[in-house]
PDB file of C-alpha atoms in Angstrom:
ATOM      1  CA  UNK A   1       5.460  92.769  10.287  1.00 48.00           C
ATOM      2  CA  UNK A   2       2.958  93.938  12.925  1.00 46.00           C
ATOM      3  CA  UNK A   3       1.197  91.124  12.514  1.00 48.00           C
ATOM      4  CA  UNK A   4       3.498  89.061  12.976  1.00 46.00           C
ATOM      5  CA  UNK A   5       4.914  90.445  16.057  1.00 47.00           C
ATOM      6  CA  UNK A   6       1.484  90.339  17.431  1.00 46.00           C
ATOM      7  CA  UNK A   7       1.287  86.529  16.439  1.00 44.00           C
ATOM      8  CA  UNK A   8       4.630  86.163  18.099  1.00 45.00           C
ATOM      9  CA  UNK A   9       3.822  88.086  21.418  1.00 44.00           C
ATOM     10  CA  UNK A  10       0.082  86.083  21.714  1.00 42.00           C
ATOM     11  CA  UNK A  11       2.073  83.315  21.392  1.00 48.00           C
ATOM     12  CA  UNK A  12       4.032  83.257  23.794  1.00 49.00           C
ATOM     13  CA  UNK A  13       1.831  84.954  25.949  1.00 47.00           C
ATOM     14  CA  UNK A  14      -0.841  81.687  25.763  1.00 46.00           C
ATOM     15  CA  UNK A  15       2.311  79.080  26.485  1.00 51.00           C
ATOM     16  CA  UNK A  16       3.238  81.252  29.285  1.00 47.00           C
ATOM     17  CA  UNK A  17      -0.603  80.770  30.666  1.00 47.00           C
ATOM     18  CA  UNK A  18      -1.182  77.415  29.938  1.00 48.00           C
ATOM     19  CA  UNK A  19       2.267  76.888  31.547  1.00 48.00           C
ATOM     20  CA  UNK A  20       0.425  76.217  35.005  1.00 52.00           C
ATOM     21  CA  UNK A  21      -1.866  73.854  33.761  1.00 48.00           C
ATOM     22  CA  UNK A  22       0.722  71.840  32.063  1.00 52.00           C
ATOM     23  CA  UNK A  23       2.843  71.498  34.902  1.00 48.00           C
ATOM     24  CA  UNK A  24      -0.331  70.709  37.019  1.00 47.00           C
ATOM     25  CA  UNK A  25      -0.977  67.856  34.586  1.00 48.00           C
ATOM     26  CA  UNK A  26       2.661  66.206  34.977  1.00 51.00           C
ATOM     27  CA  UNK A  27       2.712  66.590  39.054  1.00 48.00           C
ATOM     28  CA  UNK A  28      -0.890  64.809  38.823  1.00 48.00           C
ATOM     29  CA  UNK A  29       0.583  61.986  36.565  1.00 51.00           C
ATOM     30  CA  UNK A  30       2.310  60.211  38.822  1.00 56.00           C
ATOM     31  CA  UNK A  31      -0.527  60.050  41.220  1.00 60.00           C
ATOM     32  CA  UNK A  32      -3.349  58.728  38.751  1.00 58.00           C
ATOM     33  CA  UNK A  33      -0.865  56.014  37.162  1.00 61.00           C
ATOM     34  CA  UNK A  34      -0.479  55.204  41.471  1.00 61.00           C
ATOM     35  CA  UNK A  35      -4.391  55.095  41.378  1.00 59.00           C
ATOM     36  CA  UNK A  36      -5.000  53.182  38.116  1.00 57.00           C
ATOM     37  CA  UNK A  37      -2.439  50.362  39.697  1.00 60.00           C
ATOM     38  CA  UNK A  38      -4.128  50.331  43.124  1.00 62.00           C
ATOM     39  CA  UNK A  39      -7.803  50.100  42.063  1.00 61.00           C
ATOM     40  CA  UNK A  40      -8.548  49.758  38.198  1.00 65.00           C
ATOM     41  CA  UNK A  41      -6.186  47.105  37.359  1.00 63.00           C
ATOM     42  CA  UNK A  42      -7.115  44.826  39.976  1.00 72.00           C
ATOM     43  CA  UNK A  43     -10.653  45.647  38.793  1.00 70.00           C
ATOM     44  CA  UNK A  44     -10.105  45.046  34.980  1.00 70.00           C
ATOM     45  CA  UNK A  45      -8.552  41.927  35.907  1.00 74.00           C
ATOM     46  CA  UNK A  46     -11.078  40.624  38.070  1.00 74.00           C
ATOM     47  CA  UNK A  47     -13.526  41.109  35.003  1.00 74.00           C
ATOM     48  CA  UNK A  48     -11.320  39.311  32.611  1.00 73.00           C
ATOM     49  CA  UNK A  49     -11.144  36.608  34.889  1.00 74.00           C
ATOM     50  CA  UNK A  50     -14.802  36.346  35.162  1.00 75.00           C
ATOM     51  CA  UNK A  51     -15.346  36.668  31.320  1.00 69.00           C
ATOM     52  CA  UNK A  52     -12.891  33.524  30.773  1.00 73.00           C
ATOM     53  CA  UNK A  53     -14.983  31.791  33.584  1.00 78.00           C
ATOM     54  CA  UNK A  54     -17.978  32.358  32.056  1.00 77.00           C
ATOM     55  CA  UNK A  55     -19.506  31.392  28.207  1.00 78.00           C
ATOM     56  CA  UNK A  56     -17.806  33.932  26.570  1.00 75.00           C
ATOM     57  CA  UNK A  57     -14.730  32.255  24.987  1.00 76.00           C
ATOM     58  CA  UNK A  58     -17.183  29.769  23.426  1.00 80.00           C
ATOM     59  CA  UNK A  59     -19.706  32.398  22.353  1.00 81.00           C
ATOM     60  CA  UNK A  60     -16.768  34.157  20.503  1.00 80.00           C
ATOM     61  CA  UNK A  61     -15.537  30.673  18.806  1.00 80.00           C
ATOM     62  CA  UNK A  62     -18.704  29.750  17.865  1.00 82.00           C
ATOM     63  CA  UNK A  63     -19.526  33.096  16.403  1.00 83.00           C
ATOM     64  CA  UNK A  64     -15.717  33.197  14.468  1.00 77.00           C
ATOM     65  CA  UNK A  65     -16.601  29.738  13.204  1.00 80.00           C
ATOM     66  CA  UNK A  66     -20.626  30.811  11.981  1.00 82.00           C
ATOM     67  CA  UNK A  67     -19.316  33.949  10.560  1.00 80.00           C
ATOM     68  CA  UNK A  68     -15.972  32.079   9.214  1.00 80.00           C
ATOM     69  CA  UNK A  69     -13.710  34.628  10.420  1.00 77.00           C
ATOM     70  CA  UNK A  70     -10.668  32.351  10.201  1.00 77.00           C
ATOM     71  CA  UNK A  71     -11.057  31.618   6.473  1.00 79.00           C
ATOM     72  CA  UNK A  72     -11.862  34.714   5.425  1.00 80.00           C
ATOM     73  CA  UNK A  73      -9.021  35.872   7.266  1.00 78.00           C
ATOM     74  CA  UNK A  74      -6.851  33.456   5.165  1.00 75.00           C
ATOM     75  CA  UNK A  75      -8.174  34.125   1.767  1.00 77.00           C
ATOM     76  CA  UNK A  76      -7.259  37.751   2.546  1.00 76.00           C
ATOM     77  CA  UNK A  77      -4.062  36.835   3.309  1.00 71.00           C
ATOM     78  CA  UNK A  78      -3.604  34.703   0.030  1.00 73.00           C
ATOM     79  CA  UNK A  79      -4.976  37.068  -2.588  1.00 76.00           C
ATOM     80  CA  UNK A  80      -2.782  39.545  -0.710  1.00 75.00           C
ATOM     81  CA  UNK A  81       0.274  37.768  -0.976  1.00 73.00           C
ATOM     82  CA  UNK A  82       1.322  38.321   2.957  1.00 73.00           C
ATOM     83  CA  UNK A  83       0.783  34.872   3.824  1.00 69.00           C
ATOM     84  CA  UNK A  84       3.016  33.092   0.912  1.00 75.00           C
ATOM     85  CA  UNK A  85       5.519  35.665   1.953  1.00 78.00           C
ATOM     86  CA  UNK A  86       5.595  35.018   5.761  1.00 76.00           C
ATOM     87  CA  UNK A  87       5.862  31.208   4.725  1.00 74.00           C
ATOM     88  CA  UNK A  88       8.886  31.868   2.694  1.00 79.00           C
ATOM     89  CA  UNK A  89      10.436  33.609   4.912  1.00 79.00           C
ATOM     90  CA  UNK A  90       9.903  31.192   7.692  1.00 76.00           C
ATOM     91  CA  UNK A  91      11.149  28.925   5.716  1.00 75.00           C
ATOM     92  CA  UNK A  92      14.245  30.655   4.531  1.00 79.00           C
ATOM     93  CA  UNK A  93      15.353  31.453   7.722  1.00 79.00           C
ATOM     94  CA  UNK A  94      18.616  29.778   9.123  1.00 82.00           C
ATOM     95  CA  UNK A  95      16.524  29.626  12.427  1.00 81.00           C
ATOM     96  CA  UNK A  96      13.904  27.528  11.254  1.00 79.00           C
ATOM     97  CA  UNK A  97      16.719  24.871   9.495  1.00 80.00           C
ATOM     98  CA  UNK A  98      18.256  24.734  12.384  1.00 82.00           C
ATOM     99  CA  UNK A  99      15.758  24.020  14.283  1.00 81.00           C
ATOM    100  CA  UNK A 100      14.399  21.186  11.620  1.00 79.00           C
ATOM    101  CA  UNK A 101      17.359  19.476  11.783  1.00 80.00           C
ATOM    102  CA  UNK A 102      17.695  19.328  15.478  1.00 81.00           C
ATOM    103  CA  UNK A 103      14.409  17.486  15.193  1.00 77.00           C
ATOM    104  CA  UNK A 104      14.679  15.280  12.376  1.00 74.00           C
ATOM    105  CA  UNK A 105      17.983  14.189  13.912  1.00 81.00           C
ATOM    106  CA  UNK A 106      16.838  13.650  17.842  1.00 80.00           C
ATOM    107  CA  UNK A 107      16.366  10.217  19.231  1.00 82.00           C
ATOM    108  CA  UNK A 108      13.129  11.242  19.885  1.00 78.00           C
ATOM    109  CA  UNK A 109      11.620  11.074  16.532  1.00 73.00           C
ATOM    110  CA  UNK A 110      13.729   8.386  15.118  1.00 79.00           C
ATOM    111  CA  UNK A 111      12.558   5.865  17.954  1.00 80.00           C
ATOM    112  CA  UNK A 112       9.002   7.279  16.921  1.00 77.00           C
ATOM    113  CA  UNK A 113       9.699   6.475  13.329  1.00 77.00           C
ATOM    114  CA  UNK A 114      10.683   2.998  13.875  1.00 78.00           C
ATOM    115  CA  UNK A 115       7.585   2.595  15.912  1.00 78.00           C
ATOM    116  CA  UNK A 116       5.449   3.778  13.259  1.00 76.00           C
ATOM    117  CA  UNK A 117       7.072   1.351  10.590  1.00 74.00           C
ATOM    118  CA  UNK A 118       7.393  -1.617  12.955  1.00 78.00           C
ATOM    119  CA  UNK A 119       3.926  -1.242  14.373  1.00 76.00           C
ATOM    120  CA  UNK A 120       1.168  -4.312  13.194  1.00 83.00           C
ATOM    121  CA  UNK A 121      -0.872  -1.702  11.081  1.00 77.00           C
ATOM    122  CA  UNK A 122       1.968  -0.750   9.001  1.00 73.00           C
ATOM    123  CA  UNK A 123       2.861  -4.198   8.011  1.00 76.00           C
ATOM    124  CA  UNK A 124      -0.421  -5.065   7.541  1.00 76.00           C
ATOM    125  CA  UNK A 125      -0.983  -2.534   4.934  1.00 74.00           C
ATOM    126  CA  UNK A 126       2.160  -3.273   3.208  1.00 73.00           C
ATOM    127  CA  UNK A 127       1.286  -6.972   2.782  1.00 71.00           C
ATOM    128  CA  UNK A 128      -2.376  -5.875   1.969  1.00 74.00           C
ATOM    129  CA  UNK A 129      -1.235  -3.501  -0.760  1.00 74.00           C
ATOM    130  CA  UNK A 130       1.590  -6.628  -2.062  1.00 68.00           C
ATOM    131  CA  UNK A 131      -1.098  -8.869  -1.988  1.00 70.00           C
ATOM    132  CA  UNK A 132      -3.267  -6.710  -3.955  1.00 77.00           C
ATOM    133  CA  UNK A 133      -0.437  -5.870  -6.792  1.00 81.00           C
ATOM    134  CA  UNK A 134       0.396  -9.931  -6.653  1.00 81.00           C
ATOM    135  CA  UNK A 135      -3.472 -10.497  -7.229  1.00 85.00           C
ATOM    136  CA  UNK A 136      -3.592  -7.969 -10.158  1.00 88.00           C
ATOM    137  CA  UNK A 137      -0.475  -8.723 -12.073  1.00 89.00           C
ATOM    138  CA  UNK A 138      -1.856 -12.354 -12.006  1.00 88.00           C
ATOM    139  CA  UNK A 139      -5.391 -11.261 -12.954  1.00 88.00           C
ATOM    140  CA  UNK A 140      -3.646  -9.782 -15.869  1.00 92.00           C
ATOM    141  CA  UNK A 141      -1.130 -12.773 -16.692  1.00 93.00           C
ATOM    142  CA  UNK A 142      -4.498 -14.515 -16.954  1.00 92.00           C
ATOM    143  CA  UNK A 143      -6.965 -12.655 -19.225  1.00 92.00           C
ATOM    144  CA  UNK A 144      -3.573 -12.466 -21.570  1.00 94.00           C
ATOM    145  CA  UNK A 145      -3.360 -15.969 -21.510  1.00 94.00           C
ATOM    146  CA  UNK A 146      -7.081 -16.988 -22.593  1.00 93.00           C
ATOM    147  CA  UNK A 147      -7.207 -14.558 -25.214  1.00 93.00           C
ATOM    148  CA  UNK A 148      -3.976 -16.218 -26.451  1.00 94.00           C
ATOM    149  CA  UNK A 149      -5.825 -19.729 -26.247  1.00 93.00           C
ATOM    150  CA  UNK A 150      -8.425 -18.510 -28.690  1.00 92.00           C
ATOM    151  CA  UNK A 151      -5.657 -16.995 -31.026  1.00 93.00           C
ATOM    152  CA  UNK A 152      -3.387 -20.217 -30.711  1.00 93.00           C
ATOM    153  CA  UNK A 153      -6.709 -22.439 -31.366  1.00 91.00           C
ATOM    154  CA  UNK A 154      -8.204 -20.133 -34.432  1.00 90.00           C
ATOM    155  CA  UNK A 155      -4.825 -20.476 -36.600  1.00 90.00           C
ATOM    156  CA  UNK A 156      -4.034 -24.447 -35.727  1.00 90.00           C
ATOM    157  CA  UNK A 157      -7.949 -25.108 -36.462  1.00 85.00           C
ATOM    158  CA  UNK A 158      -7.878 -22.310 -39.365  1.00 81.00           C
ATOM    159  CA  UNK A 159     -11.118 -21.248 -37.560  1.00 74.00           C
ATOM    160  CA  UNK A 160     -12.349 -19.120 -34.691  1.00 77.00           C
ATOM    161  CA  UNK A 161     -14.433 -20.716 -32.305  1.00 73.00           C
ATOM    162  CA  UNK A 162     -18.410 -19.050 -32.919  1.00 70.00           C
ATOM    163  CA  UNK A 163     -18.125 -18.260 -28.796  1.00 80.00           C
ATOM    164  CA  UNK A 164     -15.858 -18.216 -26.165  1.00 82.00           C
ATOM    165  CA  UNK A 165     -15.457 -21.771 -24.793  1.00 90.00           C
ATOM    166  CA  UNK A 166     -15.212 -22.645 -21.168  1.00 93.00           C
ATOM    167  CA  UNK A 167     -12.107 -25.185 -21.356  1.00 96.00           C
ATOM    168  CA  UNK A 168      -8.694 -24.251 -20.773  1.00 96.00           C
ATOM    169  CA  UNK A 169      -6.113 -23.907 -23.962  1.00 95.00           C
ATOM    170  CA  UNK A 170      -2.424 -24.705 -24.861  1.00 95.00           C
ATOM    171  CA  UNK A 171      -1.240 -20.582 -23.472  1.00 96.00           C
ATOM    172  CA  UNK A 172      -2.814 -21.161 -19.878  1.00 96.00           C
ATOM    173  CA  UNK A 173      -1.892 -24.726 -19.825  1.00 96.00           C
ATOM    174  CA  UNK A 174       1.770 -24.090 -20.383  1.00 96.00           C
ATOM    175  CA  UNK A 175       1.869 -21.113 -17.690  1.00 96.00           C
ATOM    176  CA  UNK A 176       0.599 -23.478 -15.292  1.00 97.00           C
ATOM    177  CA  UNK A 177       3.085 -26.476 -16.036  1.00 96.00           C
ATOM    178  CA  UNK A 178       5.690 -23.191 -15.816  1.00 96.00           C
ATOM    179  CA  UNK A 179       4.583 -22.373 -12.215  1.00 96.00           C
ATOM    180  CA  UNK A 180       3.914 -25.523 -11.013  1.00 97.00           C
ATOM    181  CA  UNK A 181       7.440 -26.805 -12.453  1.00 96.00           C
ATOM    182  CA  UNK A 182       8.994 -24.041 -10.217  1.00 97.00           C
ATOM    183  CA  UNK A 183       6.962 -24.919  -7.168  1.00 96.00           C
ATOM    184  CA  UNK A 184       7.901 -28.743  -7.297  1.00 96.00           C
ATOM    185  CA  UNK A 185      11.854 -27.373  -7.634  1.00 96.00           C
ATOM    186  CA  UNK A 186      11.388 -25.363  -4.960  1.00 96.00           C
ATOM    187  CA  UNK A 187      10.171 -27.997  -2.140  1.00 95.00           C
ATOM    188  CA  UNK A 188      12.713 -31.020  -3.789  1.00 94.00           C
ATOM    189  CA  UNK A 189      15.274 -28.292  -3.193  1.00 94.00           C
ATOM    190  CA  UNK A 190      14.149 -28.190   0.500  1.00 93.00           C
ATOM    191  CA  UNK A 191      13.879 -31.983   0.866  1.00 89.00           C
ATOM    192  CA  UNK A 192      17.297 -32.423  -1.288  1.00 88.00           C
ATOM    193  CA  UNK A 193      19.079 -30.295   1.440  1.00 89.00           C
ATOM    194  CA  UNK A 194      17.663 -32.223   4.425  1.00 89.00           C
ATOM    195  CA  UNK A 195      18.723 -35.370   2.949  1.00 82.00           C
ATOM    196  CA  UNK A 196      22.614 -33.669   1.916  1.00 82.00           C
ATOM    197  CA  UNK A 197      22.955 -32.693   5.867  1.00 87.00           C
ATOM    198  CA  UNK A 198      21.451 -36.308   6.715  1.00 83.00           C
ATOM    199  CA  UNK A 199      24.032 -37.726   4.224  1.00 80.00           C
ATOM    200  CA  UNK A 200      26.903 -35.233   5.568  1.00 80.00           C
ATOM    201  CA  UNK A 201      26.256 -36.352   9.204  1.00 84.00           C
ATOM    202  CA  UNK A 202      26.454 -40.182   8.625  1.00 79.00           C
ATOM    203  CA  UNK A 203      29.401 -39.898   5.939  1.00 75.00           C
ATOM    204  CA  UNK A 204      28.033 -40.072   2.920  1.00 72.00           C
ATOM    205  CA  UNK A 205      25.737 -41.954   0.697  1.00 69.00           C
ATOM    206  CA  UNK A 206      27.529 -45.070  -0.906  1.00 69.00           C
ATOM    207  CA  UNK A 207      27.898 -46.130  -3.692  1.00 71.00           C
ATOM    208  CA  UNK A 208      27.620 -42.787  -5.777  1.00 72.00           C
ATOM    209  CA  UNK A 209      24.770 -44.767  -8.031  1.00 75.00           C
ATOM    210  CA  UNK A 210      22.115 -45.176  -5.230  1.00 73.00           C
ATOM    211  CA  UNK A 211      22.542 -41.318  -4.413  1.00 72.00           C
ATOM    212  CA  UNK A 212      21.606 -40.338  -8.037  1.00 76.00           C
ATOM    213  CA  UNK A 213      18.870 -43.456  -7.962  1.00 81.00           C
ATOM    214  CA  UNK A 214      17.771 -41.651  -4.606  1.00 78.00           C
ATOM    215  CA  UNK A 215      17.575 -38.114  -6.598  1.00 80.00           C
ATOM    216  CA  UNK A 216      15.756 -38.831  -9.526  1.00 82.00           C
ATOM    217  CA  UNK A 217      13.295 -41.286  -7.798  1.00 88.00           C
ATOM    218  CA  UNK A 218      13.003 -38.211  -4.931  1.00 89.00           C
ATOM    219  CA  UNK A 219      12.073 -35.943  -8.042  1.00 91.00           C
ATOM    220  CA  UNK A 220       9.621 -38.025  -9.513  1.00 92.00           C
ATOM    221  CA  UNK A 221       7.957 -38.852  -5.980  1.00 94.00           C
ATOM    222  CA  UNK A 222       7.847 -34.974  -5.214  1.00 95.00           C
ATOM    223  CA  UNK A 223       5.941 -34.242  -8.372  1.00 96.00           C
ATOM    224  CA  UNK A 224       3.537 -37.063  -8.333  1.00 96.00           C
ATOM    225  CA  UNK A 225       2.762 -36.733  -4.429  1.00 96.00           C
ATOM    226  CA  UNK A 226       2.246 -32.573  -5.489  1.00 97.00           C
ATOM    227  CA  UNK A 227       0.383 -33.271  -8.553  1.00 97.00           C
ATOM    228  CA  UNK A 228      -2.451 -36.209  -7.446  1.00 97.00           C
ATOM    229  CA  UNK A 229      -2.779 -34.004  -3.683  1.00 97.00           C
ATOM    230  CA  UNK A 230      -3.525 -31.328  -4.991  1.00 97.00           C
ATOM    231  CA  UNK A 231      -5.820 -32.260  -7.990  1.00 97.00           C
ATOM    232  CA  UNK A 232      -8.164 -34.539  -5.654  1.00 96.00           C
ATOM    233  CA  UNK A 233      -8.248 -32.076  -2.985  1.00 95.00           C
ATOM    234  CA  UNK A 234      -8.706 -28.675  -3.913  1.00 94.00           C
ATOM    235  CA  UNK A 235      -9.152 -29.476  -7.717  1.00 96.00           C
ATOM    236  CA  UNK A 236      -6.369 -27.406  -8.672  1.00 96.00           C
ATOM    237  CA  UNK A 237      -2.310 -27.016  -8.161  1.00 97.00           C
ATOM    238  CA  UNK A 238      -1.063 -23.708  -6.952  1.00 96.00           C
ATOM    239  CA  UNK A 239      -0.195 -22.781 -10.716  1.00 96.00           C
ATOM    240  CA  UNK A 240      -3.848 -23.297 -11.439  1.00 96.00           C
ATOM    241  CA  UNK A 241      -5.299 -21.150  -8.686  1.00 94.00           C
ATOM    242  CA  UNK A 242      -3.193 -18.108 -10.315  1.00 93.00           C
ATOM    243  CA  UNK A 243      -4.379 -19.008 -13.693  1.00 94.00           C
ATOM    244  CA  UNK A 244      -8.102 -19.532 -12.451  1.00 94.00           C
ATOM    245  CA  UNK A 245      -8.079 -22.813 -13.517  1.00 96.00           C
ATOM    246  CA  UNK A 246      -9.432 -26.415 -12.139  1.00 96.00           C
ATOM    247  CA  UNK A 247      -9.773 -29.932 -13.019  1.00 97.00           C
ATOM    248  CA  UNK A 248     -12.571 -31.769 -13.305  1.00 97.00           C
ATOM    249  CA  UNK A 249     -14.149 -35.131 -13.810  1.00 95.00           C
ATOM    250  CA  UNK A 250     -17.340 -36.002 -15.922  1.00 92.00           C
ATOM    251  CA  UNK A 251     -19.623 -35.152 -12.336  1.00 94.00           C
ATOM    252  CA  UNK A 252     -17.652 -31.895 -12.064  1.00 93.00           C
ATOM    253  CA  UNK A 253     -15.891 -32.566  -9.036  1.00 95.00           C
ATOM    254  CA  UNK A 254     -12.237 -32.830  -8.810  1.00 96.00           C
ATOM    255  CA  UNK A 255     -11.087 -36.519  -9.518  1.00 96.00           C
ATOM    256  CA  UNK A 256     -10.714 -38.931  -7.805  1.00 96.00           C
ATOM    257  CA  UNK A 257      -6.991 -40.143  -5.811  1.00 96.00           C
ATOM    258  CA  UNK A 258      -6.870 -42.875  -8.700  1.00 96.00           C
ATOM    259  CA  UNK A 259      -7.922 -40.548 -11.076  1.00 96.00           C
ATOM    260  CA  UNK A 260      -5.309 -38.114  -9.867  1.00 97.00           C
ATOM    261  CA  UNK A 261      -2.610 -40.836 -10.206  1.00 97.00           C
ATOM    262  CA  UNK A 262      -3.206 -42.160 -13.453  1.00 97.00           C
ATOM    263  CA  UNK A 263      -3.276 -38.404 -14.893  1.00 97.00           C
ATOM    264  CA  UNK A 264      -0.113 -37.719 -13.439  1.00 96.00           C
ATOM    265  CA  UNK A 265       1.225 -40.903 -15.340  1.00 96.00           C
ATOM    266  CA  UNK A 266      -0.145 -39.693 -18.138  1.00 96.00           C
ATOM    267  CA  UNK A 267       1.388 -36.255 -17.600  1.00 96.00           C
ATOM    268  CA  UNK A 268       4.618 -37.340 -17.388  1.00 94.00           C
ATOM    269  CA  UNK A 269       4.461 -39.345 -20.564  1.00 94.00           C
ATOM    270  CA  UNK A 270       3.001 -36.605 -22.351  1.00 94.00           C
ATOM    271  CA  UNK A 271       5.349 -34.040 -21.618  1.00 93.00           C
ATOM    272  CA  UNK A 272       8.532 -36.355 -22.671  1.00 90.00           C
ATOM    273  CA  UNK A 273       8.199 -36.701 -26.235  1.00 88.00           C
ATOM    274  CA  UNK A 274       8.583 -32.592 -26.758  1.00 89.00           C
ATOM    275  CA  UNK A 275       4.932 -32.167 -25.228  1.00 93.00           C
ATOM    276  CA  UNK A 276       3.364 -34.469 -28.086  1.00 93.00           C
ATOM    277  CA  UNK A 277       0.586 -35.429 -25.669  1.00 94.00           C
ATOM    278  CA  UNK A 278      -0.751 -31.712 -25.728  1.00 95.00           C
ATOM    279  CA  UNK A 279      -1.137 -31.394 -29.061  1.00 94.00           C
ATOM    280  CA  UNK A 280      -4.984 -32.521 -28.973  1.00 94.00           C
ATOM    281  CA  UNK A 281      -5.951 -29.856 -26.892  1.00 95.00           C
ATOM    282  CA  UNK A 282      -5.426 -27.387 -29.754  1.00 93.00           C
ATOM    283  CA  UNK A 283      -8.172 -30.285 -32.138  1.00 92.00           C
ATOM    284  CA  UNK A 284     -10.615 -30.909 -28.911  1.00 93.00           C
ATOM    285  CA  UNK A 285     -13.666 -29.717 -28.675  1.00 91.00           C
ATOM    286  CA  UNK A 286     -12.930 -29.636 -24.908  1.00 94.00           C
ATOM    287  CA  UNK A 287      -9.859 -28.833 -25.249  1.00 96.00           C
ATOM    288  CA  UNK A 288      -8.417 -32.550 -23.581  1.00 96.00           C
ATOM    289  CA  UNK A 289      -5.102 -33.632 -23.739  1.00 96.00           C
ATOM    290  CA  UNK A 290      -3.716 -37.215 -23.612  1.00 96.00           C
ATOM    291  CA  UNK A 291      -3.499 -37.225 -19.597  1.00 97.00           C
ATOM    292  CA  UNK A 292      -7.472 -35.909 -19.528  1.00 97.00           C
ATOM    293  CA  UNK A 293      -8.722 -38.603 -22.188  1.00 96.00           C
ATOM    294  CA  UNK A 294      -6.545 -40.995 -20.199  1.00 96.00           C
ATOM    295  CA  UNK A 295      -8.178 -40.481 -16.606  1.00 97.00           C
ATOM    296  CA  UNK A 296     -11.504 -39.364 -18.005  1.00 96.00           C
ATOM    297  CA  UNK A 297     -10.883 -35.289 -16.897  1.00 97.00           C
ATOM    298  CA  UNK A 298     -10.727 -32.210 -18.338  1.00 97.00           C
ATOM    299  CA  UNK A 299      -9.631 -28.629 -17.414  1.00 97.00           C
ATOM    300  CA  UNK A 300     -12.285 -25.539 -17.138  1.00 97.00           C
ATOM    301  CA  UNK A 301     -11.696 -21.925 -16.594  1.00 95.00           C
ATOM    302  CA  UNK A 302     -12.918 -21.215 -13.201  1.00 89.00           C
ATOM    303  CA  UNK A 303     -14.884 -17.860 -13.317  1.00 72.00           C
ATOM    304  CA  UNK A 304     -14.073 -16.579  -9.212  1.00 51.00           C
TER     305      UNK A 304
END
């Protein structure tokens, strides 16, 4: 008990000296905060303003970046789990929905939107990319189509063929008479419509057997006039040129405009009788049907 009534009395006895030099220390507060604000602040910020003016925010970039201060930061924060967490809970928060929604929804970013999707290099990477699948599905439609030949040709001849010949077969034929058939209905369509409006603007063709005459002599002109341009020009319809295909004469060159007639004559007659006029291309060495030994041709697979 003494000794703690001697604890007690020093005690208080030390608060009651230090008392002054506490209460010296608060009255002198106020005057050294006056001080700091009057001369070290301005001071301080005079230095920071000279650090930012001089090479020190690049020195310190460059050394974060050497010493990769940033990504080891982050890889901290992963393994830790803080930064997945802070992500959520961005994410999570009504604030930041808000705020996402007032965005997506502003005129702002939907004019910017349109831009982006109506702008030349947009469009030109969609038709690059359609043009690409177009080129590839027909790629396909094509290999399919030879090996098919071979097949078709092995089981009508009871025989494979010791290599792969060059000439084109019944399978790749027929998809080119398909596509070519569609093309020819597509521009008589056209030129059927042009002369319907002619005919609805002068009142009519008359009599109804010259209109029909008109039709099927329009059809037959549209398919020859498609057929002999295009196999003395380029050597090849537009069905062809998907298939990889091409016609030839005995000098390899596409055939001549009297050539080109006389196989589309030939063509036509061949495909009438159920496609009779094909069925030596599956006994030809070459592979020739009736309109090829007629004009003296004969279609190749044309390796692009």
């Amino acid at each position: 008990m003494a000794r703690a009534d001697g604890r007690s009395r020093f005690g208080a006895a030390g608060r009651l000296a230090l008392f002054p030099a506490r209460a010296a220390a608060r009255v002198s507060r106020g005057p050294l905060e006056a001080a700091a604000d009057e001369h070290l602040v301005p001071e301080l910020s005079k230095l920071a303003d000279r650090a930012m003016a001089s090479d020190l925010p690049e020195e310190l970039a460059r050394s974060v970046a050497e010493h990769q201060v940033l990504e080891r930061m982050a890889v901290k924060l992963a393994e830790n789990g803080a930064l997945d967490s802070a992500v959520e809970k961005a994410l999570a928060s009504p604030r930041t929905k808000e705020t996402m929604d007032r965005l997506v929804n502003s005129d702002a970013v939907r004019q910017s939107i349109k831009d982006v999707v109506a702008s030349p290099e947009v469009r030109a990477a969609i038709a690059e990319q359609s043009t690409g699948l177009v080129e590839a599905l027909a790629a396909d439609i094509s290999r399919r189509a030879v090996k098919l030949d071979d097949r078709i040709e092995a089981r009508a001849r009871r025989r494979p063929r010791s290599d792969r010949s060059s000439f084109a077969g019944v399978a790749t034929r027929g998809v080119v008479l398909v596509l070519d058939a569609l093309a020819i209905a597509s521009v008589f369509v056209v030129l059927a419509g042009l002369l319907a409006l002619i005919s609805y603007l002068v009142g009519g063709f008359r009599p109804t057997w010259l209109a029909a005459a008109l039709l099927g002599t329009g059809w037959a002109l549209v398919a020859g006039t498609y057929l002999v341009l295009f196999w003395s020009g380029a050597g090849r319809t537009p069905g062809m040129h998907v298939m990889h295909l091409r016609v030839r004469d005995r000098t390899g060159r596409p055939p001549s405009i009297g050539r080109a007639i006389v196989r589309a004559a030939a063509t036509w007659i061949s495909i009438v009788p159920f496609f009779l006029g094909y069925a030596s291309v599956l006994f030809d060495e070459r592979r020739r049907g009736v309109p090829d030994l007629v004009a003296g041709t004969e279609v190749v697979y044309d390796e692009r």
